[in-house]
Each structure stands twice: as structure tokens, then as C-alpha cells.
PDB file of C-alpha atoms in Angstrom:
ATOM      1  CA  UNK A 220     -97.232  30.093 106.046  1.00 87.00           C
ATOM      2  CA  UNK A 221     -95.162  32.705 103.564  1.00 96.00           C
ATOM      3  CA  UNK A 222     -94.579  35.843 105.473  1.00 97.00           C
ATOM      4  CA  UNK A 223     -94.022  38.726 103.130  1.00 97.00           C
ATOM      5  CA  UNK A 224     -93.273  42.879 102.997  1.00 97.00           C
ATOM      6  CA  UNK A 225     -94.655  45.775 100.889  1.00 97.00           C
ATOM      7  CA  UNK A 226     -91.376  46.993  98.937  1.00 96.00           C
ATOM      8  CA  UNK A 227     -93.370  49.860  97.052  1.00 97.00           C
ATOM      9  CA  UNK A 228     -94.631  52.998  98.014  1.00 97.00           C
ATOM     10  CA  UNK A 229     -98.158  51.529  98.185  1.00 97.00           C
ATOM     11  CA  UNK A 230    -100.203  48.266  97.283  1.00 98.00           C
ATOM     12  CA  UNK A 231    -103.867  47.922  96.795  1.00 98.00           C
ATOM     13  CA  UNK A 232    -105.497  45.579  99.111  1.00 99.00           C
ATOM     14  CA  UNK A 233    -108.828  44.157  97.238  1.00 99.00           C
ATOM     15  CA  UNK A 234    -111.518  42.213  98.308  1.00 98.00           C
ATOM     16  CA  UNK A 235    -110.979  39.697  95.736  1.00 98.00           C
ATOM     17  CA  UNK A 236    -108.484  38.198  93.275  1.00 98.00           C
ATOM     18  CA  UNK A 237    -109.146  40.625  90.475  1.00 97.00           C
ATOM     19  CA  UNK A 238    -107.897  43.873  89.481  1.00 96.00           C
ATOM     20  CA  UNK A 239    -111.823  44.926  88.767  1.00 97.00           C
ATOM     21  CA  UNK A 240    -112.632  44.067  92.450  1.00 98.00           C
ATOM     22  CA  UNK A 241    -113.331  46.963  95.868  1.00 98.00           C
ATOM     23  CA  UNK A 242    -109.779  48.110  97.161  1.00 98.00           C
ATOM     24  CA  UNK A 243    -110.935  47.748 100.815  1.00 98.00           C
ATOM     25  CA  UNK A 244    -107.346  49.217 102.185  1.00 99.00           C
ATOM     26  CA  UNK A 245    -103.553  49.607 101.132  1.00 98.00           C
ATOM     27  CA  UNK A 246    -100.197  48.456 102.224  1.00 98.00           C
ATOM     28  CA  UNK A 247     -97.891  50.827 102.564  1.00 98.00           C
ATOM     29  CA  UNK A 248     -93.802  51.015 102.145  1.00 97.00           C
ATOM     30  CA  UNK A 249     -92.349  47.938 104.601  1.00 96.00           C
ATOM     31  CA  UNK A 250     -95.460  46.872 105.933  1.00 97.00           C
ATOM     32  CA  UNK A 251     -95.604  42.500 106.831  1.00 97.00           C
ATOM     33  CA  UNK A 252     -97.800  40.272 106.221  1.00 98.00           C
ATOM     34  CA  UNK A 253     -98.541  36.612 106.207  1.00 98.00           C
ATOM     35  CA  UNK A 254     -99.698  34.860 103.120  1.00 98.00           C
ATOM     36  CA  UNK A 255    -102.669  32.330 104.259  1.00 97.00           C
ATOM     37  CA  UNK A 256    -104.112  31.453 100.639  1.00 97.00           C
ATOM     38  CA  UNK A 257    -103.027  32.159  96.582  1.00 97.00           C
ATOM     39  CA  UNK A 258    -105.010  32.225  93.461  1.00 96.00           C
ATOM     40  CA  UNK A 259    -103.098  31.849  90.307  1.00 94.00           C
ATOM     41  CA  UNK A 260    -101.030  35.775  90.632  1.00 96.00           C
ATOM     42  CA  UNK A 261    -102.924  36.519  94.022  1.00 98.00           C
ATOM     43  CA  UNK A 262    -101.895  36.290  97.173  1.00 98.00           C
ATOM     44  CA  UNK A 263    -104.492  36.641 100.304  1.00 99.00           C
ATOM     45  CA  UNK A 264    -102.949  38.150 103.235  1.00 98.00           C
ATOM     46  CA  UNK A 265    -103.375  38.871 106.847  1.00 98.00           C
ATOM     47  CA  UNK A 266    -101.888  42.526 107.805  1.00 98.00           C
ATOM     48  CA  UNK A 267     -98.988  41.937 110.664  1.00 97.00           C
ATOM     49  CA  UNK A 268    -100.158  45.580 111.977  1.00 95.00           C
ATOM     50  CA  UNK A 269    -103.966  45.028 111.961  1.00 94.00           C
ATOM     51  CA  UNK A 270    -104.665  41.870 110.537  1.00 96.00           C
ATOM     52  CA  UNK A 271    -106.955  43.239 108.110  1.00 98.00           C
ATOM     53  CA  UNK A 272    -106.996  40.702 105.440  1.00 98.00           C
ATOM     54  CA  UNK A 273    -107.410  40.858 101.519  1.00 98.00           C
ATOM     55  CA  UNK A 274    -105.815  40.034  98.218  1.00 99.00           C
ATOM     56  CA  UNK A 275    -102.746  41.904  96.902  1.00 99.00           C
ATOM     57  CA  UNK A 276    -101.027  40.979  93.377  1.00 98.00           C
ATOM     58  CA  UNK A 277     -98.155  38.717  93.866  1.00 97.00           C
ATOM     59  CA  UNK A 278     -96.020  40.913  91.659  1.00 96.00           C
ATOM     60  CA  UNK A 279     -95.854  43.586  93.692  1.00 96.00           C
ATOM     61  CA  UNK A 280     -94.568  42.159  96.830  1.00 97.00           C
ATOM     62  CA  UNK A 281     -91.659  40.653  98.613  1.00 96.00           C
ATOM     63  CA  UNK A 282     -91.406  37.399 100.126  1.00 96.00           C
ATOM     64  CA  UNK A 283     -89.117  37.202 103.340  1.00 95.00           C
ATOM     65  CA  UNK A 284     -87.780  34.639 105.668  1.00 94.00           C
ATOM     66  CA  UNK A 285     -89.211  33.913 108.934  1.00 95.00           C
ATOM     67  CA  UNK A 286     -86.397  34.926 111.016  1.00 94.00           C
ATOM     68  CA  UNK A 287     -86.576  38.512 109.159  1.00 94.00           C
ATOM     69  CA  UNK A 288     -90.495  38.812 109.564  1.00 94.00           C
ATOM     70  CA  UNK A 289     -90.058  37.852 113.409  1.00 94.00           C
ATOM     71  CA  UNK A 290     -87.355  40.359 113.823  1.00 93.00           C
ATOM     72  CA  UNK A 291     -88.802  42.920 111.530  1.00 92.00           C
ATOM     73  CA  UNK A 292     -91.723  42.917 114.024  1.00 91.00           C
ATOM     74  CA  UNK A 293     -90.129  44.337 116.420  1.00 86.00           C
ATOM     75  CA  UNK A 294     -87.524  46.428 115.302  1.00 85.00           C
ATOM     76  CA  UNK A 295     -88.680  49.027 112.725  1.00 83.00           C
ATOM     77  CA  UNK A 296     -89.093  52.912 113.135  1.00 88.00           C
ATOM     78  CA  UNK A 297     -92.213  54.415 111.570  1.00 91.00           C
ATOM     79  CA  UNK A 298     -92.331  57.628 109.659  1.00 92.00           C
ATOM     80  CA  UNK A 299     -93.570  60.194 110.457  1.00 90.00           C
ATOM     81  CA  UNK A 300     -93.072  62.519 107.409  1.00 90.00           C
ATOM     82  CA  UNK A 301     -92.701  61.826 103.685  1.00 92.00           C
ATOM     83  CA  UNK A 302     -88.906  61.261 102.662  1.00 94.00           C
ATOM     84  CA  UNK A 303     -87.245  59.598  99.398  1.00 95.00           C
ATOM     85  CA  UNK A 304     -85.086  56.562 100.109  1.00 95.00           C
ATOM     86  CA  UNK A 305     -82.353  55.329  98.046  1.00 94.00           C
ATOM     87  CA  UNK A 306     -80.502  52.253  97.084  1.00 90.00           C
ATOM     88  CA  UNK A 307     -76.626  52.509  97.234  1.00 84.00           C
ATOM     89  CA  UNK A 308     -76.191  50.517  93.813  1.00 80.00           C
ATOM     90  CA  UNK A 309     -79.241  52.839  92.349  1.00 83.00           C
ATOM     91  CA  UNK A 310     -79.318  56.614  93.701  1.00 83.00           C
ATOM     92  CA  UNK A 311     -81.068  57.692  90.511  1.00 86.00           C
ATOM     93  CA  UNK A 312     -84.286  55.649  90.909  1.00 89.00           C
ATOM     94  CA  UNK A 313     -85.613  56.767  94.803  1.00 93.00           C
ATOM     95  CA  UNK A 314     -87.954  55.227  96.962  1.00 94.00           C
ATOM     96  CA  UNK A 315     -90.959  57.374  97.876  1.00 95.00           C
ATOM     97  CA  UNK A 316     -91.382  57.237 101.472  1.00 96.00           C
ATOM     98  CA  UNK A 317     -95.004  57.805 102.565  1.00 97.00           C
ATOM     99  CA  UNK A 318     -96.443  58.967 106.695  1.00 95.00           C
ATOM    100  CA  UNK A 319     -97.081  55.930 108.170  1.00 95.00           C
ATOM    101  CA  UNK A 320     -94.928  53.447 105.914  1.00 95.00           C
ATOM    102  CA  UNK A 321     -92.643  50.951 107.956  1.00 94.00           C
ATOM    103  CA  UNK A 322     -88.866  51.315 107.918  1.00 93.00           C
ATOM    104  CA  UNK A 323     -87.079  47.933 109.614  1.00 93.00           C
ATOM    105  CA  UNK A 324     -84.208  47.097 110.932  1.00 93.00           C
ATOM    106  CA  UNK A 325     -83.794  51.705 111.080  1.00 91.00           C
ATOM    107  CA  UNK A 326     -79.910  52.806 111.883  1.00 90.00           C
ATOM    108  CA  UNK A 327     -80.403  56.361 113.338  1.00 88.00           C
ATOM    109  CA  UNK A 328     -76.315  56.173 112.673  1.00 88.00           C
ATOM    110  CA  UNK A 329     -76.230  56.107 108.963  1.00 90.00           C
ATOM    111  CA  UNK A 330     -80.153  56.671 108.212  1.00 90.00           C
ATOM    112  CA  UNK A 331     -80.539  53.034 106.886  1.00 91.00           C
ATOM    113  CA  UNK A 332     -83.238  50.031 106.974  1.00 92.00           C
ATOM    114  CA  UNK A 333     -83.664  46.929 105.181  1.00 90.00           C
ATOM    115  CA  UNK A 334     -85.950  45.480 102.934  1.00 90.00           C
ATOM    116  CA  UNK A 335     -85.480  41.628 102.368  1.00 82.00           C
ATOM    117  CA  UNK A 336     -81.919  41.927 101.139  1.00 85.00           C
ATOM    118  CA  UNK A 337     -81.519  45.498 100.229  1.00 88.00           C
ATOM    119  CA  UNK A 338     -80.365  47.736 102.145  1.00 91.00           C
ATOM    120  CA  UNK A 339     -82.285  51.811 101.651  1.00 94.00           C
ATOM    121  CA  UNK A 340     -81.009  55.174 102.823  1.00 93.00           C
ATOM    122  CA  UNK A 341     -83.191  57.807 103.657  1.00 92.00           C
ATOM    123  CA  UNK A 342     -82.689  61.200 102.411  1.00 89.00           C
ATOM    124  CA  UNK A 343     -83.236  62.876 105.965  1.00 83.00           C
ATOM    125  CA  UNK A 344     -83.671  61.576 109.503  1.00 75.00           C
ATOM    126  CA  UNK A 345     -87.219  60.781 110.857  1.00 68.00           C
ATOM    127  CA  UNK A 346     -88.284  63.331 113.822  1.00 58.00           C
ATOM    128  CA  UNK A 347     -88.093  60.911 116.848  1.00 54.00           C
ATOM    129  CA  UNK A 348     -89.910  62.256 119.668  1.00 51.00           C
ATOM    130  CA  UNK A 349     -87.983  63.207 122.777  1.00 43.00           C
ATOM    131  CA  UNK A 350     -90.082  62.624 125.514  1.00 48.00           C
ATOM    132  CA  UNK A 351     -92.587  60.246 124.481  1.00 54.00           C
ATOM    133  CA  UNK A 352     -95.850  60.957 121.966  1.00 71.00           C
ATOM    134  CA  UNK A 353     -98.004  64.004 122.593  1.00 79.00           C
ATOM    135  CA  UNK A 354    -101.879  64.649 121.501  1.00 84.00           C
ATOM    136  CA  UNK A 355    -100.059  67.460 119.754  1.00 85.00           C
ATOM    137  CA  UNK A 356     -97.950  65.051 117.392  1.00 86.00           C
ATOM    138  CA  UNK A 357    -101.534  63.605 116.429  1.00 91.00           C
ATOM    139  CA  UNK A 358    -102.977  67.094 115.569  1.00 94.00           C
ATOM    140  CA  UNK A 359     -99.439  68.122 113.231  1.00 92.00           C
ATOM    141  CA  UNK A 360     -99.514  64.298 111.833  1.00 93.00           C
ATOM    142  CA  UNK A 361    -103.696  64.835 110.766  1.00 96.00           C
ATOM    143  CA  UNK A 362    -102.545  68.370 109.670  1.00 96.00           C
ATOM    144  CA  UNK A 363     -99.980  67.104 107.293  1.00 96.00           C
ATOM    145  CA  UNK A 364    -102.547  65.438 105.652  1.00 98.00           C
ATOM    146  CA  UNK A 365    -104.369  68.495 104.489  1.00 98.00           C
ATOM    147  CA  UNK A 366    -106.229  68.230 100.901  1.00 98.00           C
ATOM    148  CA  UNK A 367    -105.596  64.809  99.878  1.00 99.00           C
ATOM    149  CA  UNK A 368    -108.717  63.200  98.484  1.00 99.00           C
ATOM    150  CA  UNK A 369    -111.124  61.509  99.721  1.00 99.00           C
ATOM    151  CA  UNK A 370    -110.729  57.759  98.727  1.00 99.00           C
ATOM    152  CA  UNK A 371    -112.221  54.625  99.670  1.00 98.00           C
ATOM    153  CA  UNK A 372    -110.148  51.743 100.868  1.00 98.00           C
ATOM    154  CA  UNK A 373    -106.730  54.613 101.304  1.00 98.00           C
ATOM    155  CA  UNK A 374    -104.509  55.578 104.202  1.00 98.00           C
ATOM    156  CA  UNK A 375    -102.115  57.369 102.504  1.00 98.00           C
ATOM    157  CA  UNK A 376    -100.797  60.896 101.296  1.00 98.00           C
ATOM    158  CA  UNK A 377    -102.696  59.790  97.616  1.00 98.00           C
ATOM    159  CA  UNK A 378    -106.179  59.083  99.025  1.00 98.00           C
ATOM    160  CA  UNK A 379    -107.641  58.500 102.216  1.00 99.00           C
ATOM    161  CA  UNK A 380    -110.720  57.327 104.206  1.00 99.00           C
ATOM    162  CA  UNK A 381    -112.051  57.613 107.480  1.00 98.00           C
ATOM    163  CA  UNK A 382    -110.883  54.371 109.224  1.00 98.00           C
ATOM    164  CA  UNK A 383    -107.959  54.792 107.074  1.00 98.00           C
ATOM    165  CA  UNK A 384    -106.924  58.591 108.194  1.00 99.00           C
ATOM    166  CA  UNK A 385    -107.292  57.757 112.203  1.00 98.00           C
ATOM    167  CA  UNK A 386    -105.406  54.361 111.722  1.00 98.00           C
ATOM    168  CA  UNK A 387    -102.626  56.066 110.030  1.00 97.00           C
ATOM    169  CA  UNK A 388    -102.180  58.811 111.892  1.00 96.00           C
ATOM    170  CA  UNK A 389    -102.608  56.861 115.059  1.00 94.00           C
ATOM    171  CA  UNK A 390     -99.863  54.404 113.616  1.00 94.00           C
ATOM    172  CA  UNK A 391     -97.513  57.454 113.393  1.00 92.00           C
ATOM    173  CA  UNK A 392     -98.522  57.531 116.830  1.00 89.00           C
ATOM    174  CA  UNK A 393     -96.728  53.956 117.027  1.00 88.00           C
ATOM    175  CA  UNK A 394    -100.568  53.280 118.038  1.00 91.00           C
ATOM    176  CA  UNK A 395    -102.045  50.176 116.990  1.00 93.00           C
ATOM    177  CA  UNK A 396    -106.269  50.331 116.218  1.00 95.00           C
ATOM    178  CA  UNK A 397    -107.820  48.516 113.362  1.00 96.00           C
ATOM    179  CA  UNK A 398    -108.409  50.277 110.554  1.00 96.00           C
ATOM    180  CA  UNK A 399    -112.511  49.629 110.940  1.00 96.00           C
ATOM    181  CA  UNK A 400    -114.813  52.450 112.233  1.00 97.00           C
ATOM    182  CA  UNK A 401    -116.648  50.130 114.710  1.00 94.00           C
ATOM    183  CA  UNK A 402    -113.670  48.516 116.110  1.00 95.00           C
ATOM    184  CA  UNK A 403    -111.783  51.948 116.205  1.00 96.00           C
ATOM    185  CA  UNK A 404    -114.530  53.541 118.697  1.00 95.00           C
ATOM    186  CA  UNK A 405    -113.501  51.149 121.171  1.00 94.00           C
ATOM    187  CA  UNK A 406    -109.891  51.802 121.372  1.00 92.00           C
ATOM    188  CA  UNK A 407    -110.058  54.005 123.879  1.00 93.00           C
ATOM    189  CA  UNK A 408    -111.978  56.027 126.458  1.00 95.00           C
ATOM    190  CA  UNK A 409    -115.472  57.560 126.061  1.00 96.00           C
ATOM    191  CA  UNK A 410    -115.637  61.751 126.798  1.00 96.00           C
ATOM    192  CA  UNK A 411    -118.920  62.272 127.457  1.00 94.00           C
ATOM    193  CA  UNK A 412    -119.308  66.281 126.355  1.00 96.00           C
ATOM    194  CA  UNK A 413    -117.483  68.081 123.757  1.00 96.00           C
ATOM    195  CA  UNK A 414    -116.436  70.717 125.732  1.00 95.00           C
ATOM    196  CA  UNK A 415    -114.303  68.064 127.710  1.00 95.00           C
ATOM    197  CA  UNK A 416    -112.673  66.495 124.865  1.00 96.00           C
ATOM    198  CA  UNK A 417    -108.969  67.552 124.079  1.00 94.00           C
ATOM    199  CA  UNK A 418    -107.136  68.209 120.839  1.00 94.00           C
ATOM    200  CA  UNK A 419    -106.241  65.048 119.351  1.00 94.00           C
ATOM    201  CA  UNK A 420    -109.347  62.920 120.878  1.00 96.00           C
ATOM    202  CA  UNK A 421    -110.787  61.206 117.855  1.00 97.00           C
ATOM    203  CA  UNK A 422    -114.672  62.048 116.698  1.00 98.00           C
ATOM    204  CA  UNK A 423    -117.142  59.723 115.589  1.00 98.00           C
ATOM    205  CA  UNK A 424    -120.387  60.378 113.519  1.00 98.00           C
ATOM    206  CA  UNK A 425    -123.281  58.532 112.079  1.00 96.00           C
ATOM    207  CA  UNK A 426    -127.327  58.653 111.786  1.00 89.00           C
ATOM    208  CA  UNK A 427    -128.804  57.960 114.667  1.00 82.00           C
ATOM    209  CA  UNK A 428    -130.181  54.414 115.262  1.00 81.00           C
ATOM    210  CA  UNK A 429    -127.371  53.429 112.393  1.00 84.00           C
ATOM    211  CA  UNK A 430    -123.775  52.528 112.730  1.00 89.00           C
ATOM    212  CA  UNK A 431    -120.840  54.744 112.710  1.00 96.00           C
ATOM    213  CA  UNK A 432    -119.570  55.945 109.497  1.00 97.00           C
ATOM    214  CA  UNK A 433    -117.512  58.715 109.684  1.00 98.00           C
ATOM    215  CA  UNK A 434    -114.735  60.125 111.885  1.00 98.00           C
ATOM    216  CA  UNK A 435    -112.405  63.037 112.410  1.00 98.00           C
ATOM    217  CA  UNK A 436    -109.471  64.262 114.751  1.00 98.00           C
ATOM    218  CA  UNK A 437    -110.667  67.410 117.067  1.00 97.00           C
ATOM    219  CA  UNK A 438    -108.023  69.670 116.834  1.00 96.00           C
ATOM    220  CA  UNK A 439    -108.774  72.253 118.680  1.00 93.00           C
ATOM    221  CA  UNK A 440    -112.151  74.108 120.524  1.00 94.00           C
ATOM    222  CA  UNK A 441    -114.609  74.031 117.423  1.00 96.00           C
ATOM    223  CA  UNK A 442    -112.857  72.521 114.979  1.00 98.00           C
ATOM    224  CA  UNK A 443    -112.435  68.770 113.601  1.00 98.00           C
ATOM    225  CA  UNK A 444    -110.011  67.881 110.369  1.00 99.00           C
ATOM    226  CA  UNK A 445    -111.344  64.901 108.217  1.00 99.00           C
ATOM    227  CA  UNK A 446    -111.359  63.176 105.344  1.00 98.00           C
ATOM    228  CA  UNK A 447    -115.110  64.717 103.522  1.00 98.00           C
ATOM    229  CA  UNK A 448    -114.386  64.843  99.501  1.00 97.00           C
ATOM    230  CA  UNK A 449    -110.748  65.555 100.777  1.00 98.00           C
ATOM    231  CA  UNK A 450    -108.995  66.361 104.053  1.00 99.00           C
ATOM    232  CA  UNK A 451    -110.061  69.312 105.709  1.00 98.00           C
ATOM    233  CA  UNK A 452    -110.672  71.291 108.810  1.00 98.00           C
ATOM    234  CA  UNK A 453    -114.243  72.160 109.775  1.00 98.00           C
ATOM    235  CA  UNK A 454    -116.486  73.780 112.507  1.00 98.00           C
ATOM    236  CA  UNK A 455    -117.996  70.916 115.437  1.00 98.00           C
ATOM    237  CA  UNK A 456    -120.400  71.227 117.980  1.00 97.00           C
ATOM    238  CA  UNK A 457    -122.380  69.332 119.951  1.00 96.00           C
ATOM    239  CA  UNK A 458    -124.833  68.133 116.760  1.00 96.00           C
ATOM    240  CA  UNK A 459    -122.051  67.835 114.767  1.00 97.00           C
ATOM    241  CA  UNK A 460    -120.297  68.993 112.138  1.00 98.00           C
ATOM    242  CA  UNK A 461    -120.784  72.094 110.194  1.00 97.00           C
ATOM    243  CA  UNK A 462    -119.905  72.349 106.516  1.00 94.00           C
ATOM    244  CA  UNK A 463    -119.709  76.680 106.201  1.00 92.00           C
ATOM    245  CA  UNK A 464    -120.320  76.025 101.852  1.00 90.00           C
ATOM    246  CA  UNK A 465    -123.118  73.907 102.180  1.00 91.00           C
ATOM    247  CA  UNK A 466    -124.644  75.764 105.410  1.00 93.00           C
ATOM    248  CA  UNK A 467    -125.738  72.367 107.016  1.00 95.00           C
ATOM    249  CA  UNK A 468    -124.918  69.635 109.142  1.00 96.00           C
ATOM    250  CA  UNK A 469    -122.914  66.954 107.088  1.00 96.00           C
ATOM    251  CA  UNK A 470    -122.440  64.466 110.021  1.00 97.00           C
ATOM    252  CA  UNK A 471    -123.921  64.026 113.325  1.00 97.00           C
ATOM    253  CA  UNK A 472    -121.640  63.328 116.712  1.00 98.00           C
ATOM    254  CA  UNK A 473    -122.140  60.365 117.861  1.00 97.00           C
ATOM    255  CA  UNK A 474    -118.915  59.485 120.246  1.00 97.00           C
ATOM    256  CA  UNK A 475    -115.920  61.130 120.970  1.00 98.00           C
ATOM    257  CA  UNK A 476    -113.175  58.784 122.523  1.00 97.00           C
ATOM    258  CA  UNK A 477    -109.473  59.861 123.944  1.00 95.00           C
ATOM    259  CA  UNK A 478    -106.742  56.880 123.607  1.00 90.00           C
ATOM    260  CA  UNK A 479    -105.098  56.891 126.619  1.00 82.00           C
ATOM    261  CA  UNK A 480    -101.471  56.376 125.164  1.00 76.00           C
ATOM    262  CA  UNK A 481    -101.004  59.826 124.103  1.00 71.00           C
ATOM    263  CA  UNK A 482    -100.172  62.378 127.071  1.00 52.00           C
ATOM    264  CA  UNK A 483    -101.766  65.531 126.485  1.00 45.00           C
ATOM    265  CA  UNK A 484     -98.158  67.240 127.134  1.00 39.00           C
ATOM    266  CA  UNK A 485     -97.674  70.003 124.609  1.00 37.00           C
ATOM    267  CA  UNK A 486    -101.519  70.842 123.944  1.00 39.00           C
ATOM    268  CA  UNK A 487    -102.413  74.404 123.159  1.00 37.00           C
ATOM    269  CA  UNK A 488    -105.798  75.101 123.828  1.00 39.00           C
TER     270      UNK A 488
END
């Protein structure tokens, strides 16, 4: 089985072999995958961080050896912030560095990783948490994410959705979840009221008797950010949430759930 890396800022995932099909997700800069089928140009993959599976264009990605895949795996730094990267032999023609993009094989030394064979500098060093990952470096990763648009199938900086935004910012987290609304409400720990839940527990909305299809990041008392026609912050309570320029209800609370692998350290209520 080929085993393979994103070497561009982002690649659409699509739910078939075709350019005119859904983009269901993205991959984003130095994610892995695994190749398990290809169509003439189109490869079928299985995400290494989720595997979410799909078809990506064989042009736009980077086969890599087995021994770097393995390795890659496990030694890779995630960023947290949006940087340029640059290749020695090409300083004029930058990388763009999205939140949540994959950097292996990171030297905090020299501010370097690897892609296949090249070898990328980063214009600044990624913020590495001191002391382990707070609820509070959820809320300023979600807040960084401010105004970008709504878009289905994204998790990044250009367009985002739902499942998208709270797998992303979880994965800055160096928190693994699917990137599926269902599978997402079971990754951690049910709150039962809202006035228990904590900045950075995640939010989950849908009609009653239906499924869930929406969710948000509470970031504080009252107020959830999500991704509704772009990213943005919004009043909650316990019906929901409540959009001030409509002067409604736009979706109803359903769950809210903490994840257990981010202390609470650092949380201003």
C-alpha cells in the first residue's frame, strides 16, 4: 500500500474521482495518508490522522517511503499559527503554512522539517506550550479563526465547517477526534447543564428527534464561536443559540461534551 503526504498548503478531498464531485474534507500542509485504490489521475486515500477516506488528484501529492511515513507518524510538531516556510534552494517562492497543517521530522534548533526529500524552514518558531495544553489554547486557537467562511467539506483558514472547525482546532490541541459530527459527540464527557460547562467544552446542536448537525466551541458564560455563514461568536443558552440580526434561535442545544485531555489551567471565567 503507497503511503503518501500533502506537500501544498491544502488539497481537496472529494467523494469521487472527478473534479465536478462533493469536497467532503481537505488535507492540509504535511498531512499522511495511505493510498488503498487509483483511478486513472486519482488516488483514494485513507487519512493517517482520522482515517477519513476520499479521492485526492494524484498531481498534487507526494509519495513517500514507508520508513518516512512510519517515522513521520510519530515525530511531527503541529502548528498552531499560520507561518510561511521556505526552501533553502528557493527563498523566493514560500510555503504557506496553515493552523493545523503537519510539520515532520520539526528541529526547534534551526526551525526545520521535512517533506519527502526537501528540507523547509519556517519563518518563525511555533508557540510550544510550556506546561501541557489548556482549555484556554482551544478558545485563542477557535478565536484565530474569526470570519473565515463558512464552507462545506473545509478545516482551514480559507473555509471551514462544523466537524471541520472542532477537528482542527482540537488537532492544534494535538487531539485526535474524527472530523464527523456524530462520532465527534462521543469524544469526550457529557455536561449535563450549561451553566456547568467550561470555556473550551465543545457544543452540539440539531432538531430534536434528528441527528446532530451543527457545533461550536463555548468560550466563555453566554457565548459560543462557530462556523454559521462564517466564523463567529454568538449568544447561547440553554435552547440554544441566539443570532442578535436575525432575532431567533438558529440552532438548538442538544449536547455539550468536555474532552478530558485539556486541563482547564489558565481559564478565565
Amino acid at each position: 500500500m503507497d503511503k503518501g503526504i500533502c506537500p501544498v498548503t491544502l488539497l481537496p478531498i472529494r467523494s469521487e474521482p472527478s473534479h465536478q464531485s462533493e469536497m467532503t474534507s481537505v488535507l492540509l500542509f504535511g498531512e499522511l495518508f495511505e493510498v488503498t485504490e487509483t483511478r486513472e489521475n486519482w488516488l483514494y486515500i485513507k487519512c493517517e490522522w482520522d482515517d477519513f477516506r476520499g479521492w485526492v488528484e494524484e498531481s498534487g501529492i507526494l509519495l513517500v517511503t514507508p520508513a518516512f511515513f512510519r517515522e513521520a507518524c510519530d515525530m511531527n510538531v503541529i502548528a498552531r499559527e499560520h507561518h510561511l516556510a521556505f526552501e533553502y534552494s528557493k527563498p523566493e517562492h514560500p510555503y504557506r503554512i496553515l493552523p493545523g497543517s503537519s510539520l515532520p521530522f520539526y528541529r526547534p534548533d534551526n526551525q526545520s522539517f521535512s517533506i519527502g526529500q526537501k528540507t523547509l524552514k519556517l519563518d518563525s518558531q511555533p508557540v510550544m506550550p510550556i506546561n501541557g495544553l489548556t482549555a484556554e489554547d482551544a478558545t485563542k486557537a477557535a478565536l484565530m479563526f474569526m470570519h473565515t467562511p463558512y464552507v462545506w467539506g473545509g478545516r482551514s483558514l480559507f473555509g471551514i465547517d462544523a466537524g471541520g472547525f472542532i477537528q482542527v482546532i482540537l488537532k492544534i490541541c494535538r487531539i485526535r477526534v474524527s472530523r464527523n459530527l456524530k462520532d465527534q459527540v462521543n469524544a469526550g464527557t457529557s455536561v449535563h447543564f450549561l451553566d456547568e460547562a467550561k470555556p473550551g467544552n465543545l457544543l452540539f446542536f440539531g432538531e430534536e428527534n434528528e441527528g446532530i448537525s451543527h457545533a461550536g466551541i463555548l468560550m466563555g458564560p453566554g457565548q459560543v464561536i462557530h462556523p454559521y455563514g462564517k466564523v463567529r461568536i454568538d449568544r447561547i443558552d440553554h435552547h440554544g443559540i441566539y443570532n442578535e440580526n436575525r432575532l431567533t434561535y438558529t440552532h438548538h442545544l442538544r449536547t455539550i461534551i468536555s474532552i478530558p485531555a485539556l486541563s482547564l489551567q489558565g481559564v478565565k471565567e
